[in-house]
Amino acid sequence: MKIVDAKVIVCSPGRNFVTLKLVTEDGVYGLGDATLNGRELAVVSYLKDHVAPLLIGRDAARIEDTWHYLYKGAYWRRGPVTMCAISAVDVALWDIKAKSLGVPLYQLLGGASRDAVLVYGHANGANIEETVAAVADYQKLGYKAIRAQSGVPGLGKIYGVGRGKMQYEAAQEGSLPVEETWNTESYLNLVPQLFARLRKEFSEELPLLHDAHHRLTPIEAARLGRSLEPYHLFWLEDPTPAELQDGFRLIRQHTTTPIAVGEVFNSVYDCERLIKEQLIDYIRTAVVHAGGITHMRKIASLAEMHQVRTGCHGATDMSPVCMAAALHFDLSVHNFGIQEYMVHSAETDSVFPHKYSFSNGFMYPGDAPGLGVDINEELAAKFPYKQAYLPVNRALDGTMHSW
Ligand code: GCO
Ligand code: MG
């Protein structure tokens, strides 16, 4: 079953997405997400100029071999652009294989390890009371686990505070990134107050999550983790930037708050030490950024041996193609923990019709052959690419700070 076409589709139905469509000689096609938020066109070029020409004429059935052909064959290993491109090819090939065998993808990954995929939603507000109200709204919608983020007095809009009730979209259209302001001390004072208030209002059993979004030093993160212990979070995400992995040992020495990390990782080698030394509890790599289904399964297997569970990144910059792939992965891997879920806009859903569904706090990939997601190319063409960036962050004195 030879690949005869490799098409890169760029569209912006509410936000930018890059999608790879691989077509085989017998007409079966597969989709892969290749969206790298704020740097989309770099992956488009990588795919169009350097990957698509290598795929024409290759056997679509050889998924593992193609992965290594692109990874080892580039000589320049890893990196978000390369790994995003490899992920798109990999997922499209899994889609083709499952479609040609007439089974939903999870059946090829060992079958279902559970009946449904637990997800968490994003409750946020400009202040603590708005966030409390948002958590209540998510509960009413059936969510069984909820992430809570609040604005910080004196700081204006910061990471995690959305533009509407259900939608959170960090990337903003324009030729320059928006600049936000940051003050660690105000943040570290506010977050324990937020969770104290939430535990007063909601059951002790409600799983609550929080994302520090790489903005703290290890000792600041340790202070936050310790101050949140009475409210027993499901996880504290990205407490500190993960380039310096020794920082996680320091955090571990000070707190029992579970730690999640990995949305910016793109290889098992980024996770290896954190997993093997049990410095984290959840690994959050995304199918689109960490080498597709083939590589994500290797990460999950390593994690399983060290009692680390998965918690795939699922923000709106993961397209419905990535979301579908994540749900098949989540349903099948034994050491699944939780899946992030942010609803896409109606325009996005119309361009990417899909069979996955949400019901009462859980998601289901559906039983359609393959991923169970399609792309309406005619409609996609009506939403051309728009330049957009993630915001940047500055401390009060103007110094650049992690966003
Ligand atoms: C999350 C993430 C996102 C990222 C976004 C960047 O936990 O969902 O932190 O909100 O900021 O995906 O592209
Ligand atoms: Mg995050």
Short mmCIF file of C-alpha atoms and ligand atoms in Angstrom, two decimals:
data_model
loop_
_atom_site.label_atom_id
_atom_site.label_comp_id
_atom_site.label_asym_id
_atom_site.label_seq_id
_atom_site.Cartn_x
_atom_site.Cartn_y
_atom_site.Cartn_z
CA MET A 1 0.00 0.00 0.00
CA LYS A 2 2.09 2.87 -1.34
CA ILE A 3 1.77 6.52 -0.28
CA VAL A 4 0.86 8.58 -3.36
CA ASP A 5 0.19 12.01 -1.86
CA ALA A 6 1.31 13.99 1.20
CA LYS A 7 -0.66 17.17 1.57
CA VAL A 8 -0.05 19.85 4.20
CA ILE A 9 -3.24 21.74 5.05
CA VAL A 10 -3.01 25.03 6.94
CA CYS A 11 -6.20 26.60 8.23
CA SER A 12 -7.45 28.92 10.94
CA PRO A 13 -11.02 28.06 11.99
CA GLY A 14 -10.82 30.13 15.18
CA ARG A 15 -7.08 29.39 15.57
CA ASN A 16 -4.28 28.07 13.39
CA PHE A 17 -3.88 24.38 12.67
CA VAL A 18 -1.46 22.45 10.47
CA THR A 19 -2.69 19.05 9.28
CA LEU A 20 -0.92 16.38 7.24
CA LYS A 21 -3.03 14.21 4.96
CA LEU A 22 -1.37 11.07 3.57
CA VAL A 23 -3.15 9.29 0.74
CA THR A 24 -2.40 5.72 -0.38
CA GLU A 25 -2.68 4.14 -3.81
CA ASP A 26 -5.92 2.37 -2.85
CA GLY A 27 -7.54 5.63 -1.76
CA VAL A 28 -7.31 5.19 2.03
CA TYR A 29 -6.05 8.35 3.71
CA GLY A 30 -4.85 9.23 7.17
CA LEU A 31 -4.52 12.49 9.11
CA GLY A 32 -1.87 13.79 11.48
CA ASP A 33 -1.79 17.03 13.48
CA ALA A 34 1.38 19.13 13.02
CA THR A 35 0.44 22.31 14.90
CA LEU A 36 3.23 24.08 16.79
CA ASN A 37 1.55 27.06 18.42
CA GLY A 38 3.05 30.38 17.28
CA ARG A 39 5.66 28.67 15.06
CA GLU A 40 3.30 26.85 12.68
CA LEU A 41 4.95 27.76 9.38
CA ALA A 42 8.30 26.28 10.39
CA VAL A 43 6.65 22.85 10.55
CA VAL A 44 4.79 23.49 7.28
CA SER A 45 8.10 24.07 5.52
CA TYR A 46 9.77 21.10 7.22
CA LEU A 47 6.95 18.85 6.06
CA LYS A 48 6.51 20.26 2.57
CA ASP A 49 10.14 20.78 1.68
CA HIS A 50 11.87 17.95 3.51
CA VAL A 51 9.44 15.18 4.47
CA ALA A 52 6.66 14.93 1.85
CA PRO A 53 9.11 14.14 -1.00
CA LEU A 54 10.54 11.23 1.04
CA LEU A 55 7.13 9.69 1.65
CA ILE A 56 5.88 9.31 -1.91
CA GLY A 57 6.20 5.67 -2.95
CA ARG A 58 6.90 4.40 0.59
CA ASP A 59 4.88 1.53 2.06
CA ALA A 60 2.25 3.09 4.36
CA ALA A 61 2.16 -0.13 6.44
CA ARG A 62 5.73 0.34 7.71
CA ILE A 63 5.03 2.72 10.61
CA GLU A 64 7.97 1.92 12.90
CA ASP A 65 10.44 1.89 10.02
CA THR A 66 9.18 5.22 8.68
CA TRP A 67 9.50 6.76 12.14
CA HIS A 68 13.18 5.79 12.32
CA TYR A 69 13.75 6.74 8.69
CA LEU A 70 12.65 10.30 9.51
CA TYR A 71 14.27 10.45 12.96
CA LYS A 72 17.65 8.85 12.28
CA GLY A 73 17.57 9.87 8.64
CA ALA A 74 17.48 13.61 9.41
CA TYR A 75 20.76 13.28 11.34
CA TRP A 76 19.57 16.37 13.34
CA ARG A 77 17.61 14.62 16.06
CA ARG A 78 14.76 15.85 18.26
CA GLY A 79 13.58 19.45 18.61
CA PRO A 80 9.96 20.63 18.45
CA VAL A 81 9.83 21.25 14.69
CA THR A 82 11.32 17.89 13.66
CA MET A 83 9.30 15.94 16.22
CA CYS A 84 6.06 17.69 15.31
CA ALA A 85 6.59 16.74 11.66
CA ILE A 86 7.44 13.11 12.57
CA SER A 87 4.37 12.97 14.84
CA ALA A 88 2.09 14.05 12.01
CA VAL A 89 3.43 11.34 9.69
CA ASP A 90 3.24 8.71 12.42
CA VAL A 91 -0.36 9.48 13.41
CA ALA A 92 -1.48 9.60 9.77
CA LEU A 93 0.08 6.15 9.20
CA TRP A 94 -1.65 4.69 12.28
CA ASP A 95 -4.92 6.17 11.00
CA ILE A 96 -4.38 4.51 7.62
CA LYS A 97 -3.51 1.14 9.16
CA ALA A 98 -6.52 1.11 11.47
CA LYS A 99 -8.84 2.27 8.68
CA SER A 100 -7.59 -0.37 6.29
CA LEU A 101 -8.11 -3.07 8.94
CA GLY A 102 -11.55 -1.60 9.75
CA VAL A 103 -10.89 -1.12 13.48
CA PRO A 104 -10.69 1.90 15.82
CA LEU A 105 -7.05 2.76 16.51
CA TYR A 106 -7.09 1.70 20.18
CA GLN A 107 -7.67 -1.90 19.08
CA LEU A 108 -4.22 -1.90 17.47
CA LEU A 109 -2.64 -0.50 20.65
CA GLY A 110 -3.58 -3.49 22.81
CA GLY A 111 -7.27 -2.71 23.11
CA ALA A 112 -9.08 -0.78 25.83
CA SER A 113 -7.56 -0.84 29.31
CA ARG A 114 -10.57 1.07 30.66
CA ASP A 115 -14.11 1.94 29.61
CA ALA A 116 -13.70 5.70 29.41
CA VAL A 117 -11.09 8.46 29.58
CA LEU A 118 -11.22 10.77 32.63
CA VAL A 119 -10.67 14.39 31.58
CA TYR A 120 -10.18 17.68 33.38
CA GLY A 121 -11.62 21.03 32.34
CA HIS A 122 -10.21 24.53 32.81
CA ALA A 123 -12.02 26.75 35.31
CA ASN A 124 -10.63 30.24 35.52
CA GLY A 125 -11.58 33.75 36.50
CA ALA A 126 -10.14 37.22 36.94
CA ASN A 127 -10.23 36.71 40.74
CA ILE A 128 -10.84 34.00 43.33
CA GLU A 129 -14.62 34.40 43.44
CA GLU A 130 -14.94 34.22 39.66
CA THR A 131 -12.82 31.06 39.67
CA VAL A 132 -15.00 29.49 42.39
CA ALA A 133 -18.06 30.20 40.22
CA ALA A 134 -16.32 28.72 37.18
CA VAL A 135 -15.49 25.50 39.09
CA ALA A 136 -19.18 25.22 40.02
CA ASP A 137 -20.11 25.67 36.35
CA TYR A 138 -17.73 22.91 35.28
CA GLN A 139 -19.20 20.60 37.92
CA LYS A 140 -22.66 21.29 36.55
CA LEU A 141 -21.40 20.28 33.11
CA GLY A 142 -20.41 16.93 34.58
CA TYR A 143 -16.63 17.38 34.91
CA LYS A 144 -15.11 15.07 37.53
CA ALA A 145 -11.74 16.83 37.69
CA ILE A 146 -11.13 20.56 37.34
CA ARG A 147 -8.09 22.76 36.89
CA ALA A 148 -8.36 26.13 38.65
CA GLN A 149 -6.46 29.30 37.68
CA SER A 150 -7.13 32.82 38.90
CA GLY A 151 -5.99 36.31 37.98
CA VAL A 152 -3.63 37.92 40.50
CA PRO A 153 -4.44 41.39 41.92
CA GLY A 154 -2.37 44.09 40.26
CA LEU A 155 -1.18 41.96 37.32
CA GLY A 156 -3.78 42.32 34.57
CA LYS A 157 -4.27 39.31 32.29
CA ILE A 158 -1.90 36.42 33.02
CA TYR A 159 -1.47 32.83 31.81
CA GLY A 160 -4.49 30.63 32.49
CA VAL A 161 -7.16 33.30 32.66
CA GLY A 162 -9.40 32.92 29.63
CA ARG A 163 -11.36 35.23 27.40
CA GLY A 164 -14.71 33.58 27.93
CA LYS A 165 -16.29 31.01 30.18
CA MET A 166 -15.56 27.78 28.35
CA GLN A 167 -12.95 28.87 25.83
CA TYR A 168 -9.34 29.45 26.68
CA GLU A 169 -7.07 30.51 23.87
CA ALA A 170 -3.65 31.87 24.69
CA ALA A 171 -2.40 32.66 21.17
CA GLN A 172 -3.40 36.08 19.90
CA GLU A 173 -3.54 37.32 16.34
CA GLY A 174 -1.15 40.08 15.39
CA SER A 175 2.35 40.69 14.10
CA LEU A 176 3.85 40.92 17.62
CA PRO A 177 3.23 38.95 20.82
CA VAL A 178 1.14 40.58 23.53
CA GLU A 179 3.22 41.47 26.64
CA GLU A 180 1.96 40.43 30.08
CA THR A 181 3.28 41.38 33.52
CA TRP A 182 4.46 39.08 36.28
CA ASN A 183 5.13 39.18 40.01
CA THR A 184 6.03 35.87 41.67
CA GLU A 185 5.40 37.01 45.23
CA SER A 186 1.80 38.11 44.50
CA TYR A 187 1.17 34.80 42.71
CA LEU A 188 2.62 32.69 45.53
CA ASN A 189 0.41 34.54 48.02
CA LEU A 190 -2.75 34.14 45.98
CA VAL A 191 -2.72 30.47 44.93
CA PRO A 192 -3.02 28.93 48.44
CA GLN A 193 -5.91 31.33 49.15
CA LEU A 194 -7.61 30.17 45.96
CA PHE A 195 -7.38 26.49 46.91
CA ALA A 196 -8.36 27.11 50.55
CA ARG A 197 -11.50 28.78 49.23
CA LEU A 198 -12.16 25.97 46.74
CA ARG A 199 -11.85 23.24 49.39
CA LYS A 200 -14.28 25.17 51.59
CA GLU A 201 -16.80 25.33 48.77
CA PHE A 202 -16.37 21.90 47.17
CA SER A 203 -15.94 18.32 48.35
CA GLU A 204 -12.58 17.09 49.65
CA GLU A 205 -12.83 14.38 46.98
CA LEU A 206 -13.06 16.68 43.94
CA PRO A 207 -9.77 16.33 42.02
CA LEU A 208 -8.36 19.86 41.62
CA LEU A 209 -5.36 20.73 39.44
CA HIS A 210 -3.20 23.82 38.95
CA ASP A 211 -0.66 24.91 36.31
CA ALA A 212 2.29 27.08 37.39
CA HIS A 213 3.38 27.24 33.72
CA HIS A 214 7.17 27.16 34.27
CA ARG A 215 7.20 30.52 36.08
CA LEU A 216 8.88 29.55 39.38
CA THR A 217 12.38 28.70 40.54
CA PRO A 218 12.70 25.30 42.22
CA ILE A 219 12.61 26.74 45.75
CA GLU A 220 9.61 28.92 44.91
CA ALA A 221 7.90 25.86 43.48
CA ALA A 222 8.75 23.92 46.64
CA ARG A 223 7.13 26.68 48.71
CA LEU A 224 4.01 26.57 46.53
CA GLY A 225 3.79 22.77 46.67
CA ARG A 226 4.13 22.80 50.44
CA SER A 227 1.58 25.59 50.91
CA LEU A 228 -0.92 23.62 48.81
CA GLU A 229 -0.55 20.35 50.72
CA PRO A 230 -3.63 20.93 52.96
CA TYR A 231 -5.74 21.12 49.77
CA HIS A 232 -4.26 17.92 48.30
CA LEU A 233 -4.15 18.75 44.60
CA PHE A 234 -4.40 16.07 41.94
CA TRP A 235 -1.29 17.72 40.49
CA LEU A 236 0.79 20.86 40.33
CA GLU A 237 1.86 21.28 36.71
CA ASP A 238 5.12 22.68 35.32
CA PRO A 239 6.28 24.08 38.66
CA THR A 240 9.65 25.09 37.22
CA PRO A 241 11.24 25.07 33.75
CA ALA A 242 12.37 21.52 33.07
CA GLU A 243 15.64 22.21 31.30
CA LEU A 244 17.33 22.08 34.70
CA GLN A 245 16.06 18.77 35.97
CA ASP A 246 17.93 18.87 39.30
CA GLY A 247 15.32 21.43 40.31
CA PHE A 248 12.72 18.67 40.51
CA ARG A 249 14.75 16.82 43.14
CA LEU A 250 14.74 19.95 45.25
CA ILE A 251 10.95 20.27 44.86
CA ARG A 252 10.49 16.59 45.81
CA GLN A 253 12.57 17.02 48.95
CA HIS A 254 10.13 19.64 50.21
CA THR A 255 6.63 18.62 49.23
CA THR A 256 4.23 15.72 48.72
CA THR A 257 2.12 17.67 46.19
CA PRO A 258 2.10 15.49 43.03
CA ILE A 259 4.02 16.98 40.12
CA ALA A 260 3.12 16.91 36.40
CA VAL A 261 5.42 18.00 33.59
CA GLY A 262 6.12 17.50 29.89
CA GLU A 263 3.91 19.56 27.57
CA VAL A 264 6.98 21.18 25.97
CA PHE A 265 8.97 17.92 25.82
CA ASN A 266 9.41 16.21 22.49
CA SER A 267 11.28 13.02 23.22
CA VAL A 268 11.64 10.21 25.74
CA TYR A 269 15.10 11.61 26.45
CA ASP A 270 13.52 14.77 27.91
CA CYS A 271 11.53 12.63 30.35
CA GLU A 272 13.94 9.81 31.07
CA ARG A 273 15.66 11.18 34.17
CA LEU A 274 12.51 12.66 35.70
CA ILE A 275 10.74 9.33 35.26
CA LYS A 276 13.55 6.99 36.28
CA GLU A 277 14.33 8.97 39.42
CA GLN A 278 10.60 9.25 40.20
CA LEU A 279 10.86 13.03 40.41
CA ILE A 280 7.43 13.45 38.81
CA ASP A 281 4.05 11.73 39.08
CA TYR A 282 2.50 12.52 35.68
CA ILE A 283 4.10 12.82 32.26
CA ARG A 284 2.24 15.29 30.04
CA THR A 285 3.79 14.88 26.58
CA ALA A 286 1.40 15.48 23.65
CA VAL A 287 0.95 13.11 20.72
CA VAL A 288 1.58 16.02 18.31
CA HIS A 289 4.80 17.19 19.95
CA ALA A 290 6.41 13.99 21.17
CA GLY A 291 6.76 11.78 18.13
CA GLY A 292 3.21 10.54 17.60
CA ILE A 293 1.63 7.32 18.85
CA THR A 294 4.80 5.28 18.22
CA HIS A 295 7.01 7.38 20.48
CA MET A 296 4.32 8.19 23.07
CA ARG A 297 3.91 4.46 23.69
CA LYS A 298 7.62 4.20 24.48
CA ILE A 299 7.37 7.11 26.92
CA ALA A 300 4.32 5.51 28.56
CA SER A 301 6.09 2.15 28.89
CA LEU A 302 9.09 3.74 30.60
CA ALA A 303 6.73 5.67 32.88
CA GLU A 304 4.73 2.54 33.71
CA MET A 305 7.85 0.84 35.08
CA HIS A 306 8.40 3.76 37.45
CA GLN A 307 4.84 4.30 38.63
CA VAL A 308 4.47 7.52 36.67
CA ARG A 309 1.11 7.99 34.95
CA THR A 310 0.19 9.86 31.78
CA GLY A 311 -1.68 13.16 31.53
CA CYS A 312 -1.58 14.22 27.88
CA HIS A 313 -1.55 17.88 27.01
CA GLY A 314 -4.92 18.76 25.45
CA ALA A 315 -5.12 22.54 25.07
CA THR A 316 -6.97 24.00 22.06
CA ASP A 317 -3.76 24.18 20.02
CA MET A 318 -3.90 20.37 19.83
CA SER A 319 -6.28 19.97 16.87
CA PRO A 320 -9.19 17.49 16.94
CA VAL A 321 -6.84 15.12 15.04
CA CYS A 322 -4.42 15.17 17.99
CA MET A 323 -7.27 14.96 20.49
CA ALA A 324 -8.62 11.84 18.78
CA ALA A 325 -5.15 10.25 18.74
CA ALA A 326 -4.68 11.09 22.44
CA LEU A 327 -8.00 9.46 23.34
CA HIS A 328 -7.09 6.18 21.59
CA PHE A 329 -3.74 6.27 23.39
CA ASP A 330 -5.38 7.08 26.75
CA LEU A 331 -7.92 4.31 26.43
CA SER A 332 -5.22 1.74 25.72
CA VAL A 333 -2.18 2.47 27.93
CA HIS A 334 -2.28 0.81 31.31
CA ASN A 335 -0.73 3.73 33.24
CA PHE A 336 -3.12 6.42 32.03
CA GLY A 337 -3.77 9.13 34.62
CA ILE A 338 -5.98 11.86 33.18
CA GLN A 339 -6.47 13.75 29.89
CA GLU A 340 -6.64 17.53 29.56
CA TYR A 341 -9.68 18.70 27.59
CA MET A 342 -10.43 22.18 26.37
CA VAL A 343 -13.39 22.46 24.02
CA HIS A 344 -12.63 23.69 20.53
CA SER A 345 -14.64 26.44 18.86
CA ALA A 346 -17.66 25.56 16.70
CA GLU A 347 -15.63 26.58 13.59
CA THR A 348 -12.83 24.17 14.53
CA ASP A 349 -15.29 21.32 15.10
CA SER A 350 -16.96 21.99 11.75
CA VAL A 351 -13.66 21.80 9.86
CA PHE A 352 -12.67 18.61 11.74
CA PRO A 353 -15.82 16.43 12.08
CA HIS A 354 -15.07 13.78 14.68
CA LYS A 355 -16.54 10.77 16.44
CA TYR A 356 -15.05 11.35 19.90
CA SER A 357 -17.44 12.58 22.55
CA PHE A 358 -17.68 13.92 26.10
CA SER A 359 -20.22 12.64 28.58
CA ASN A 360 -20.42 13.16 32.34
CA GLY A 361 -16.74 13.92 32.90
CA PHE A 362 -15.36 11.21 30.60
CA MET A 363 -14.41 11.04 26.93
CA TYR A 364 -14.74 8.27 24.40
CA PRO A 365 -12.76 7.95 21.14
CA GLY A 366 -15.68 6.17 19.43
CA ASP A 367 -15.58 3.00 17.36
CA ALA A 368 -15.18 4.36 13.84
CA PRO A 369 -12.25 2.79 11.94
CA GLY A 370 -8.98 4.68 12.41
CA LEU A 371 -8.84 7.87 14.48
CA GLY A 372 -12.49 8.71 13.85
CA VAL A 373 -11.74 12.25 12.70
CA ASP A 374 -11.86 13.86 9.27
CA ILE A 375 -11.04 17.19 7.68
CA ASN A 376 -13.44 19.16 5.49
CA GLU A 377 -10.88 20.61 3.08
CA GLU A 378 -13.33 22.90 1.30
CA LEU A 379 -14.38 24.49 4.55
CA ALA A 380 -10.78 24.61 5.81
CA ALA A 381 -9.86 26.70 2.74
CA LYS A 382 -12.34 29.33 3.89
CA PHE A 383 -10.25 29.92 7.05
CA PRO A 384 -6.78 31.02 5.89
CA TYR A 385 -3.76 31.15 8.22
CA LYS A 386 -3.49 34.23 10.45
CA GLN A 387 -0.26 35.25 12.10
CA ALA A 388 -0.60 34.72 15.86
CA TYR A 389 1.75 34.42 18.81
CA LEU A 390 1.67 33.21 22.39
CA PRO A 391 2.13 36.13 24.82
CA VAL A 392 5.48 37.02 26.38
CA ASN A 393 5.94 37.90 30.04
CA ARG A 394 7.93 40.57 31.89
CA ALA A 395 8.56 41.01 35.61
CA LEU A 396 7.46 44.34 37.11
CA ASP A 397 10.91 45.87 36.44
CA GLY A 398 10.72 44.93 32.75
CA THR A 399 12.95 41.81 32.85
CA MET A 400 11.81 38.99 30.54
CA HIS A 401 10.24 36.17 32.54
CA SER A 402 8.98 32.72 31.55
CA TRP A 403 5.34 32.98 30.44
C1 GCO B 1 -1.91 23.65 29.28
C2 GCO B 1 -0.89 24.48 28.62
C3 GCO B 1 -1.39 25.40 27.56
C4 GCO B 1 -0.20 26.04 26.82
C5 GCO B 1 -0.49 26.13 25.37
C6 GCO B 1 0.67 26.69 24.60
O1 GCO B 1 -1.64 23.17 30.35
O2 GCO B 1 -2.95 23.45 28.67
O3 GCO B 1 -0.04 25.08 29.57
O4 GCO B 1 -2.31 26.31 28.06
O5 GCO B 1 0.11 27.28 27.33
O6 GCO B 1 -0.87 24.89 24.91
O7 GCO B 1 0.52 26.49 23.27
MG MG B 2 0.26 23.54 31.02
#
